[in-house]
mmCIF file of C-alpha atoms in Angstrom:
data_model
loop_
_atom_site.group_PDB
_atom_site.id
_atom_site.type_symbol
_atom_site.label_atom_id
_atom_site.label_comp_id
_atom_site.label_asym_id
_atom_site.label_seq_id
_atom_site.Cartn_x
_atom_site.Cartn_y
_atom_site.Cartn_z
ATOM 1 C CA MET A 226 28.597 -13.779 1.974
ATOM 2 C CA LEU A 227 24.885 -12.977 2.160
ATOM 3 C CA GLY A 228 23.891 -15.974 0.083
ATOM 4 C CA ILE A 229 21.396 -14.067 -2.082
ATOM 5 C CA GLU A 230 20.523 -16.027 -5.215
ATOM 6 C CA ASN A 231 18.865 -15.146 -8.546
ATOM 7 C CA VAL A 232 18.604 -11.411 -7.840
ATOM 8 C CA TRP A 233 17.388 -10.738 -11.399
ATOM 9 C CA LEU A 234 14.507 -13.188 -10.927
ATOM 10 C CA PHE A 235 13.685 -11.580 -7.596
ATOM 11 C CA VAL A 236 13.552 -8.121 -9.197
ATOM 12 C CA VAL A 237 11.365 -9.294 -12.084
ATOM 13 C CA SER A 238 9.031 -11.190 -9.735
ATOM 14 C CA GLY A 239 8.765 -8.162 -7.456
ATOM 15 C CA LEU A 240 7.900 -5.862 -10.342
ATOM 16 C CA LEU A 241 5.213 -8.257 -11.577
ATOM 17 C CA LEU A 242 3.759 -8.531 -8.085
ATOM 18 C CA ASN A 243 3.594 -4.744 -7.818
ATOM 19 C CA LEU A 244 1.418 -4.695 -10.945
ATOM 20 C CA ILE A 245 -1.360 -6.505 -9.076
ATOM 21 C CA PRO A 246 -3.884 -3.853 -7.939
ATOM 22 C CA GLY A 247 -4.698 -3.574 -4.254
ATOM 23 C CA PRO A 248 -5.574 -1.012 -1.569
ATOM 24 C CA ASP A 249 -2.082 0.510 -1.742
ATOM 25 C CA SER A 250 -2.158 1.316 -5.461
ATOM 26 C CA LEU A 251 -5.800 2.363 -5.154
ATOM 27 C CA LEU A 252 -4.945 4.892 -2.445
ATOM 28 C CA ILE A 253 -2.102 6.341 -4.514
ATOM 29 C CA ALA A 254 -4.172 6.606 -7.704
ATOM 30 C CA GLY A 255 -7.171 8.075 -5.915
ATOM 31 C CA ARG A 256 -5.206 10.717 -4.025
ATOM 32 C CA ALA A 257 -3.132 11.682 -7.081
ATOM 33 C CA ALA A 258 -6.193 11.973 -9.312
ATOM 34 C CA THR A 259 -8.106 14.196 -6.894
ATOM 35 C CA GLN A 260 -5.316 16.145 -5.171
ATOM 36 C CA GLY A 261 -2.299 15.960 -7.479
ATOM 37 C CA PHE A 262 1.061 14.223 -7.690
ATOM 38 C CA LYS A 263 2.296 15.374 -4.262
ATOM 39 C CA ALA A 264 -0.664 13.714 -2.579
ATOM 40 C CA GLY A 265 -0.041 10.487 -4.501
ATOM 41 C CA SER A 266 3.646 10.664 -3.595
ATOM 42 C CA ALA A 267 2.805 11.151 0.093
ATOM 43 C CA ALA A 268 0.624 8.043 0.003
ATOM 44 C CA ALA A 269 3.397 6.109 -1.765
ATOM 45 C CA LEU A 270 6.002 7.141 0.809
ATOM 46 C CA GLY A 271 3.677 6.097 3.628
ATOM 47 C CA ILE A 272 3.201 2.709 1.968
ATOM 48 C CA GLY A 273 6.963 2.385 1.529
ATOM 49 C CA SER A 274 7.464 3.120 5.235
ATOM 50 C CA GLY A 275 4.950 0.436 6.147
ATOM 51 C CA THR A 276 6.675 -2.017 3.817
ATOM 52 C CA LEU A 277 9.995 -1.236 5.525
ATOM 53 C CA ILE A 278 8.493 -2.246 8.872
ATOM 54 C CA HIS A 279 7.315 -5.528 7.325
ATOM 55 C CA ILE A 280 10.810 -6.133 5.947
ATOM 56 C CA ILE A 281 12.459 -5.617 9.336
ATOM 57 C CA ALA A 282 9.811 -7.771 11.014
ATOM 58 C CA ALA A 283 10.450 -10.568 8.517
ATOM 59 C CA ALA A 284 14.206 -10.300 9.074
ATOM 60 C CA LEU A 285 13.754 -10.528 12.841
ATOM 61 C CA GLY A 286 11.292 -13.392 12.571
ATOM 62 C CA LEU A 287 8.333 -11.394 13.893
ATOM 63 C CA SER A 288 6.313 -12.147 10.763
ATOM 64 C CA ALA A 289 6.495 -15.815 11.715
ATOM 65 C CA VAL A 290 4.227 -14.975 14.654
ATOM 66 C CA LEU A 291 1.520 -13.776 12.267
ATOM 67 C CA ALA A 292 1.996 -16.854 10.121
ATOM 68 C CA THR A 293 1.654 -19.273 13.034
ATOM 69 C CA SER A 294 -0.540 -17.497 15.581
ATOM 70 C CA ALA A 295 -4.218 -17.363 14.707
ATOM 71 C CA THR A 296 -4.837 -14.801 17.440
ATOM 72 C CA ALA A 297 -2.106 -12.400 16.252
ATOM 73 C CA PHE A 298 -3.225 -12.766 12.639
ATOM 74 C CA THR A 299 -6.843 -12.071 13.557
ATOM 75 C CA VAL A 300 -5.985 -8.995 15.642
ATOM 76 C CA VAL A 301 -3.911 -7.449 12.847
ATOM 77 C CA LYS A 302 -6.427 -8.225 10.100
ATOM 78 C CA VAL A 303 -9.311 -6.791 12.156
ATOM 79 C CA LEU A 304 -7.354 -3.592 12.752
ATOM 80 C CA GLY A 305 -6.439 -3.371 9.072
ATOM 81 C CA GLY A 306 -9.917 -4.164 7.801
ATOM 82 C CA ALA A 307 -11.533 -1.757 10.237
ATOM 83 C CA TYR A 308 -9.180 1.028 9.185
ATOM 84 C CA LEU A 309 -9.922 0.487 5.481
ATOM 85 C CA ILE A 310 -13.641 0.671 6.208
ATOM 86 C CA TYR A 311 -13.062 3.801 8.298
ATOM 87 C CA MET A 312 -11.188 5.355 5.350
ATOM 88 C CA ALA A 313 -14.061 4.434 3.036
ATOM 89 C CA ILE A 314 -16.579 6.174 5.306
ATOM 90 C CA SER A 315 -14.313 9.234 5.692
ATOM 91 C CA MET A 316 -13.870 9.543 1.917
ATOM 92 C CA PHE A 317 -17.630 9.274 1.384
ATOM 93 C CA ARG A 318 -18.186 12.096 3.867
ATOM 94 C CA SER A 319 -15.454 14.234 2.286
ATOM 95 C CA SER A 320 -16.864 13.749 -1.208
ATOM 96 C CA SER A 321 -20.351 14.707 0.004
ATOM 97 C CA ALA A 322 -19.029 17.843 1.663
ATOM 98 C CA ALA A 323 -17.078 18.787 -1.474
ATOM 99 C CA GLY A 324 -20.129 18.209 -3.624
ATOM 100 C CA ASN A 325 -22.083 20.739 -1.594
ATOM 101 C CA THR A 326 -19.569 23.539 -2.238
ATOM 102 C CA GLU A 327 -18.918 25.394 -5.454
ATOM 103 C CA VAL A 328 -15.139 25.274 -5.040
ATOM 104 C CA MET A 329 -13.279 22.029 -4.546
ATOM 105 C CA GLN A 330 -11.267 22.278 -1.346
ATOM 106 C CA LYS A 331 -7.592 21.728 -2.070
ATOM 107 C CA PRO A 332 -6.076 19.816 -0.522
ATOM 108 C CA GLN A 333 -8.905 17.745 0.938
ATOM 109 C CA ALA A 334 -6.412 16.117 3.289
ATOM 110 C CA SER A 335 -2.962 17.241 4.364
ATOM 111 C CA LEU A 336 0.082 15.475 2.938
ATOM 112 C CA LYS A 337 0.952 14.327 6.465
ATOM 113 C CA ARG A 338 -2.462 12.723 6.883
ATOM 114 C CA ILE A 339 -2.230 11.036 3.487
ATOM 115 C CA TYR A 340 1.241 9.725 4.395
ATOM 116 C CA TYR A 341 -0.120 8.141 7.566
ATOM 117 C CA GLN A 342 -3.064 6.689 5.679
ATOM 118 C CA GLY A 343 -0.632 4.908 3.360
ATOM 119 C CA PHE A 344 1.516 3.804 6.289
ATOM 120 C CA ILE A 345 -1.332 2.352 8.347
ATOM 121 C CA THR A 346 -3.060 0.762 5.347
ATOM 122 C CA ASN A 347 0.123 -1.138 4.534
ATOM 123 C CA LEU A 348 1.265 -1.852 8.096
ATOM 124 C CA PHE A 349 -1.965 -3.478 9.254
ATOM 125 C CA ASN A 350 -2.282 -5.849 6.327
ATOM 126 C CA PRO A 351 -1.099 -9.226 7.695
ATOM 127 C CA LYS A 352 -1.070 -10.706 4.186
ATOM 128 C CA ILE A 353 1.963 -8.534 3.377
ATOM 129 C CA ALA A 354 3.891 -9.817 6.397
ATOM 130 C CA VAL A 355 3.116 -13.422 5.504
ATOM 131 C CA PHE A 356 4.006 -12.706 1.862
ATOM 132 C CA PHE A 357 7.502 -11.512 2.742
ATOM 133 C CA LEU A 358 8.009 -14.526 4.987
ATOM 134 C CA ALA A 359 7.032 -16.913 2.178
ATOM 135 C CA PHE A 360 8.509 -15.078 -0.818
ATOM 136 C CA MET A 361 11.985 -13.856 0.103
ATOM 137 C CA PRO A 362 13.498 -17.043 1.595
ATOM 138 C CA GLN A 363 13.356 -18.577 -1.885
ATOM 139 C CA PHE A 364 16.160 -16.226 -2.909
ATOM 140 C CA ILE A 365 18.389 -16.781 0.121
ATOM 141 C CA SER A 366 20.758 -19.729 0.290
ATOM 142 C CA ALA A 367 20.333 -22.106 3.210
ATOM 143 C CA SER A 368 24.075 -21.728 3.820
ATOM 144 C CA SER A 369 23.899 -17.921 4.117
ATOM 145 C CA ASP A 370 26.014 -16.569 6.980
ATOM 146 C CA ASN A 371 23.565 -13.768 7.730
ATOM 147 C CA LYS A 372 20.017 -14.535 6.653
ATOM 148 C CA ALA A 373 18.562 -11.518 8.485
ATOM 149 C CA LEU A 374 20.805 -9.115 6.566
ATOM 150 C CA ALA A 375 19.997 -10.917 3.309
ATOM 151 C CA PHE A 376 16.299 -10.453 4.111
ATOM 152 C CA ILE A 377 16.813 -6.730 4.628
ATOM 153 C CA VAL A 378 18.852 -6.291 1.426
ATOM 154 C CA LEU A 379 16.243 -8.103 -0.659
ATOM 155 C CA GLY A 380 13.495 -6.181 1.078
ATOM 156 C CA LEU A 381 15.131 -2.851 0.281
ATOM 157 C CA ILE A 382 15.469 -3.857 -3.370
ATOM 158 C CA PHE A 383 11.788 -4.803 -3.425
ATOM 159 C CA ASN A 384 10.801 -1.574 -1.700
ATOM 160 C CA VAL A 385 12.835 0.684 -4.013
ATOM 161 C CA ASN A 386 11.306 -0.977 -7.080
ATOM 162 C CA GLY A 387 7.894 -0.692 -5.460
ATOM 163 C CA MET A 388 8.381 3.030 -4.792
ATOM 164 C CA LEU A 389 9.320 3.619 -8.418
ATOM 165 C CA TRP A 390 6.150 1.870 -9.532
ATOM 166 C CA CYS A 391 4.016 3.682 -6.947
ATOM 167 C CA HIS A 392 5.317 7.075 -8.043
ATOM 168 C CA LEU A 393 4.651 6.133 -11.653
ATOM 169 C CA ILE A 394 1.037 5.437 -10.665
ATOM 170 C CA ALA A 395 0.888 8.805 -8.898
ATOM 171 C CA TRP A 396 2.331 10.659 -11.889
ATOM 172 C CA ALA A 397 0.078 8.878 -14.411
ATOM 173 C CA SER A 398 -3.071 9.423 -12.326
ATOM 174 C CA SER A 399 -2.283 13.084 -11.714
ATOM 175 C CA SER A 400 -1.347 13.743 -15.337
ATOM 176 C CA LEU A 401 -4.450 12.016 -16.667
ATOM 177 C CA SER A 402 -6.634 13.973 -14.277
ATOM 178 C CA ASN A 403 -5.072 17.276 -15.364
ATOM 179 C CA LYS A 404 -5.260 16.493 -19.090
ATOM 180 C CA LEU A 405 -8.897 15.544 -18.842
ATOM 181 C CA SER A 406 -9.638 18.656 -16.778
ATOM 182 C CA VAL A 407 -11.657 16.595 -14.343
ATOM 183 C CA SER A 408 -14.623 18.522 -13.002
ATOM 184 C CA ILE A 409 -15.571 18.819 -9.339
ATOM 185 C CA THR A 410 -18.498 16.458 -9.915
ATOM 186 C CA THR A 411 -16.241 13.859 -11.551
ATOM 187 C CA LYS A 412 -13.734 14.113 -8.700
ATOM 188 C CA LYS A 413 -16.578 13.671 -6.230
ATOM 189 C CA TRP A 414 -17.743 10.460 -7.892
ATOM 190 C CA LEU A 415 -14.176 9.249 -8.361
ATOM 191 C CA SER A 416 -13.671 9.701 -4.635
ATOM 192 C CA ARG A 417 -16.864 7.771 -3.943
ATOM 193 C CA VAL A 418 -15.848 4.902 -6.218
ATOM 194 C CA THR A 419 -12.458 4.780 -4.495
ATOM 195 C CA ALA A 420 -14.178 4.808 -1.104
ATOM 196 C CA SER A 421 -16.414 1.916 -2.185
ATOM 197 C CA LEU A 422 -13.401 -0.124 -3.261
ATOM 198 C CA PHE A 423 -11.700 0.581 0.067
ATOM 199 C CA GLY A 424 -14.802 -0.739 1.767
ATOM 200 C CA VAL A 425 -14.651 -3.893 -0.358
ATOM 201 C CA PHE A 426 -10.946 -4.381 0.408
ATOM 202 C CA GLY A 427 -11.664 -3.866 4.114
ATOM 203 C CA ILE A 428 -14.412 -6.484 4.152
ATOM 204 C CA ARG A 429 -12.237 -8.905 2.167
ATOM 205 C CA LEU A 430 -9.422 -8.448 4.665
ATOM 206 C CA LEU A 431 -11.761 -9.088 7.577
ATOM 207 C CA LEU A 432 -12.869 -12.334 5.882
ATOM 208 C CA THR A 433 -9.316 -13.439 5.083
ATOM 209 C CA SER A 434 -8.246 -16.726 6.628
ATOM 210 C CA GLN A 435 -4.746 -17.389 7.950
ATOM 211 C CA SER A 436 -4.014 -20.214 5.512
#
Protein backbone atom coordinates (compact mmCIF):
# COMPACT_ATOMS: atom_id res chain seq x y z
CA MET A 1 0.00 0.00 0.00
CA LEU A 2 2.59 2.56 1.10
CA GLY A 3 5.42 0.82 -0.72
CA ILE A 4 7.90 1.13 2.16
CA GLU A 5 10.84 -1.22 1.69
CA ASN A 6 13.60 -2.56 3.98
CA VAL A 7 12.24 -0.94 7.15
CA TRP A 8 14.82 -2.77 9.29
CA LEU A 9 17.65 -1.29 7.21
CA PHE A 10 16.07 2.14 7.48
CA VAL A 11 15.89 1.85 11.28
CA VAL A 12 19.49 0.66 11.59
CA SER A 13 20.74 3.38 9.22
CA GLY A 14 18.80 6.03 11.13
CA LEU A 15 20.24 4.91 14.46
CA LEU A 16 23.78 4.98 13.06
CA LEU A 17 23.22 8.44 11.63
CA ASN A 18 21.99 9.68 15.01
CA LEU A 19 25.32 8.61 16.52
CA ILE A 20 27.14 11.24 14.47
CA PRO A 21 27.70 14.27 16.75
CA GLY A 22 26.36 17.64 15.67
CA PRO A 23 24.84 20.85 17.07
CA ASP A 24 21.67 19.01 18.12
CA SER A 25 23.39 16.41 20.31
CA LEU A 26 25.79 19.08 21.58
CA LEU A 27 22.90 21.26 22.73
CA ILE A 28 21.24 18.34 24.53
CA ALA A 29 24.45 17.21 26.25
CA GLY A 30 25.43 20.73 27.25
CA ARG A 31 22.05 21.65 28.70
CA ALA A 32 21.67 18.32 30.53
CA ALA A 33 25.16 18.52 32.02
CA THR A 34 24.71 22.05 33.34
CA GLN A 35 20.98 22.18 34.12
CA GLY A 36 19.84 18.58 34.49
CA PHE A 37 17.84 15.98 32.59
CA LYS A 38 14.72 18.14 32.17
CA ALA A 39 16.73 20.79 30.35
CA GLY A 40 18.27 18.15 28.07
CA SER A 41 14.82 16.68 27.44
CA ALA A 42 13.42 20.12 26.56
CA ALA A 43 16.20 20.59 24.01
CA ALA A 44 15.53 17.10 22.60
CA LEU A 45 11.81 17.77 22.24
CA GLY A 46 12.53 21.05 20.46
CA ILE A 47 14.86 19.23 18.07
CA GLY A 48 12.20 16.57 17.50
CA SER A 49 9.65 19.28 16.67
CA GLY A 50 12.04 20.81 14.16
CA THR A 51 12.66 17.40 12.62
CA LEU A 52 8.90 16.91 12.28
CA ILE A 53 8.68 20.12 10.23
CA HIS A 54 11.47 18.83 7.97
CA ILE A 55 9.61 15.54 7.54
CA ILE A 56 6.38 17.27 6.51
CA ALA A 57 8.31 19.60 4.20
CA ALA A 58 9.99 16.62 2.53
CA ALA A 59 6.64 14.87 2.12
CA LEU A 60 5.12 17.96 0.50
CA GLY A 61 8.14 18.51 -1.72
CA LEU A 62 9.16 21.78 -0.06
CA SER A 63 12.62 20.41 0.71
CA ALA A 64 13.17 20.12 -3.04
CA VAL A 65 13.18 23.93 -3.14
CA LEU A 66 16.17 24.02 -0.80
CA ALA A 67 17.89 21.34 -2.84
CA THR A 68 17.44 23.16 -6.14
CA SER A 69 17.29 26.86 -5.25
CA ALA A 70 20.62 28.42 -4.35
CA THR A 71 18.88 31.51 -3.00
CA ALA A 72 16.55 29.56 -0.66
CA PHE A 73 19.42 27.38 0.54
CA THR A 74 21.60 30.42 1.24
CA VAL A 75 18.85 32.26 3.14
CA VAL A 76 18.15 29.27 5.40
CA LYS A 77 21.81 28.48 6.05
CA VAL A 78 22.58 32.12 6.90
CA LEU A 79 19.69 32.20 9.37
CA GLY A 80 20.79 28.90 10.89
CA GLY A 81 24.46 29.81 11.07
CA ALA A 82 23.72 33.23 12.51
CA TYR A 83 21.50 31.71 15.19
CA LEU A 84 24.17 29.19 16.22
CA ILE A 85 26.69 32.01 16.54
CA TYR A 86 24.14 34.04 18.52
CA MET A 87 23.68 31.05 20.87
CA ALA A 88 27.45 30.77 21.26
CA ILE A 89 27.71 34.44 22.27
CA SER A 90 24.73 34.14 24.65
CA MET A 91 26.23 31.07 26.34
CA PHE A 92 29.58 32.84 26.75
CA ARG A 93 27.83 35.76 28.43
CA SER A 94 25.79 33.45 30.68
CA SER A 95 28.87 31.51 31.76
CA SER A 96 30.70 34.75 32.57
CA ALA A 97 27.79 36.00 34.64
CA ALA A 98 27.55 32.68 36.49
CA GLY A 99 31.27 32.72 37.15
CA ASN A 100 30.96 36.06 38.91
CA THR A 101 28.40 34.76 41.42
CA GLU A 102 28.94 32.37 44.29
CA VAL A 103 25.77 30.40 43.57
CA MET A 104 25.08 28.87 40.20
CA GLN A 105 21.75 30.17 38.95
CA LYS A 106 19.39 27.29 38.29
CA PRO A 107 18.00 27.09 35.76
CA GLN A 108 20.16 29.38 33.64
CA ALA A 109 17.49 29.29 30.94
CA SER A 110 13.83 28.33 31.14
CA LEU A 111 12.72 24.99 29.73
CA LYS A 112 10.58 26.88 27.20
CA ARG A 113 13.59 28.84 25.98
CA ILE A 114 15.70 25.69 25.73
CA TYR A 115 12.90 23.99 23.77
CA TYR A 116 12.85 26.83 21.25
CA GLN A 117 16.63 26.79 21.00
CA GLY A 118 16.47 23.12 19.99
CA PHE A 119 13.61 23.80 17.59
CA ILE A 120 15.27 26.72 15.80
CA THR A 121 18.71 25.06 15.71
CA ASN A 122 17.21 22.07 13.92
CA LEU A 123 14.69 23.93 11.75
CA PHE A 124 17.18 26.34 10.19
CA ASN A 125 19.71 23.71 9.20
CA PRO A 126 19.15 23.22 5.44
CA LYS A 127 21.42 20.15 5.45
CA ILE A 128 18.73 18.26 7.39
CA ALA A 129 16.05 19.10 4.82
CA VAL A 130 18.29 17.99 1.96
CA PHE A 131 19.23 14.86 3.92
CA PHE A 132 15.62 13.74 4.26
CA LEU A 133 15.02 14.40 0.57
CA ALA A 134 18.02 12.25 -0.40
CA PHE A 135 17.80 9.54 2.26
CA MET A 136 14.18 8.47 2.61
CA PRO A 137 13.23 7.92 -1.06
CA GLN A 138 15.63 4.96 -1.09
CA PHE A 139 13.18 3.09 1.13
CA ILE A 140 10.02 3.94 -0.82
CA SER A 141 9.01 1.92 -3.86
CA ALA A 142 8.60 3.82 -7.12
CA SER A 143 5.19 2.14 -7.45
CA SER A 144 3.95 3.42 -4.06
CA ASP A 145 0.36 4.67 -4.19
CA ASN A 146 1.02 7.40 -1.63
CA LYS A 147 4.64 8.51 -1.50
CA ALA A 148 3.87 11.52 0.72
CA LEU A 149 2.31 9.31 3.40
CA ALA A 150 5.22 6.86 3.11
CA PHE A 151 7.59 9.79 3.66
CA ILE A 152 5.71 10.80 6.80
CA VAL A 153 5.61 7.25 8.21
CA LEU A 154 9.34 6.77 7.67
CA GLY A 155 10.00 10.21 9.07
CA LEU A 156 8.05 9.45 12.23
CA ILE A 157 9.99 6.21 12.69
CA PHE A 158 13.24 8.13 12.28
CA ASN A 159 12.09 10.83 14.68
CA VAL A 160 10.95 8.41 17.40
CA ASN A 161 14.28 6.57 17.25
CA GLY A 162 16.06 9.92 17.29
CA MET A 163 14.13 11.06 20.37
CA LEU A 164 15.07 7.87 22.21
CA TRP A 165 18.72 8.48 21.42
CA CYS A 166 18.50 12.18 22.32
CA HIS A 167 16.94 11.40 25.69
CA LEU A 168 19.64 8.81 26.31
CA ILE A 169 22.22 11.55 25.72
CA ALA A 170 20.34 13.82 28.13
CA TRP A 171 20.14 11.14 30.81
CA ALA A 172 23.81 10.12 30.43
CA SER A 173 25.05 13.72 30.49
CA SER A 174 22.94 14.62 33.51
CA SER A 175 23.85 11.46 35.41
CA LEU A 176 27.56 11.87 34.71
CA SER A 177 27.43 15.48 35.83
CA ASN A 178 25.68 14.54 39.08
CA LYS A 179 28.01 11.61 39.84
CA LEU A 180 31.07 13.74 39.30
CA SER A 181 29.59 16.53 41.43
CA VAL A 182 30.60 19.08 38.84
CA SER A 183 31.64 22.35 40.43
CA ILE A 184 30.41 25.79 39.39
CA THR A 185 33.79 26.51 37.80
CA THR A 186 33.68 23.27 35.80
CA LYS A 187 30.14 24.01 34.63
CA LYS A 188 31.26 27.49 33.60
CA TRP A 189 34.08 26.12 31.45
CA LEU A 190 31.88 23.33 30.10
CA SER A 191 29.41 25.99 29.01
CA ARG A 192 32.20 27.94 27.35
CA VAL A 193 33.49 24.89 25.49
CA THR A 194 29.95 24.15 24.31
CA ALA A 195 29.56 27.78 23.23
CA SER A 196 32.82 27.57 21.27
CA LEU A 197 31.64 24.45 19.46
CA PHE A 198 28.35 26.15 18.62
CA GLY A 199 30.36 28.97 17.12
CA VAL A 200 32.35 26.48 15.04
CA PHE A 201 29.17 24.73 13.86
CA GLY A 202 27.66 28.11 12.98
CA ILE A 203 30.66 29.14 10.89
CA ARG A 204 30.74 25.72 9.19
CA LEU A 205 27.07 26.06 8.31
CA LEU A 206 27.63 29.52 6.87
CA LEU A 207 30.43 28.09 4.69
CA THR A 208 28.37 25.09 3.57
CA SER A 209 27.79 24.81 -0.16
CA GLN A 210 24.54 23.57 -1.69
CA SER A 211 26.13 20.57 -3.41
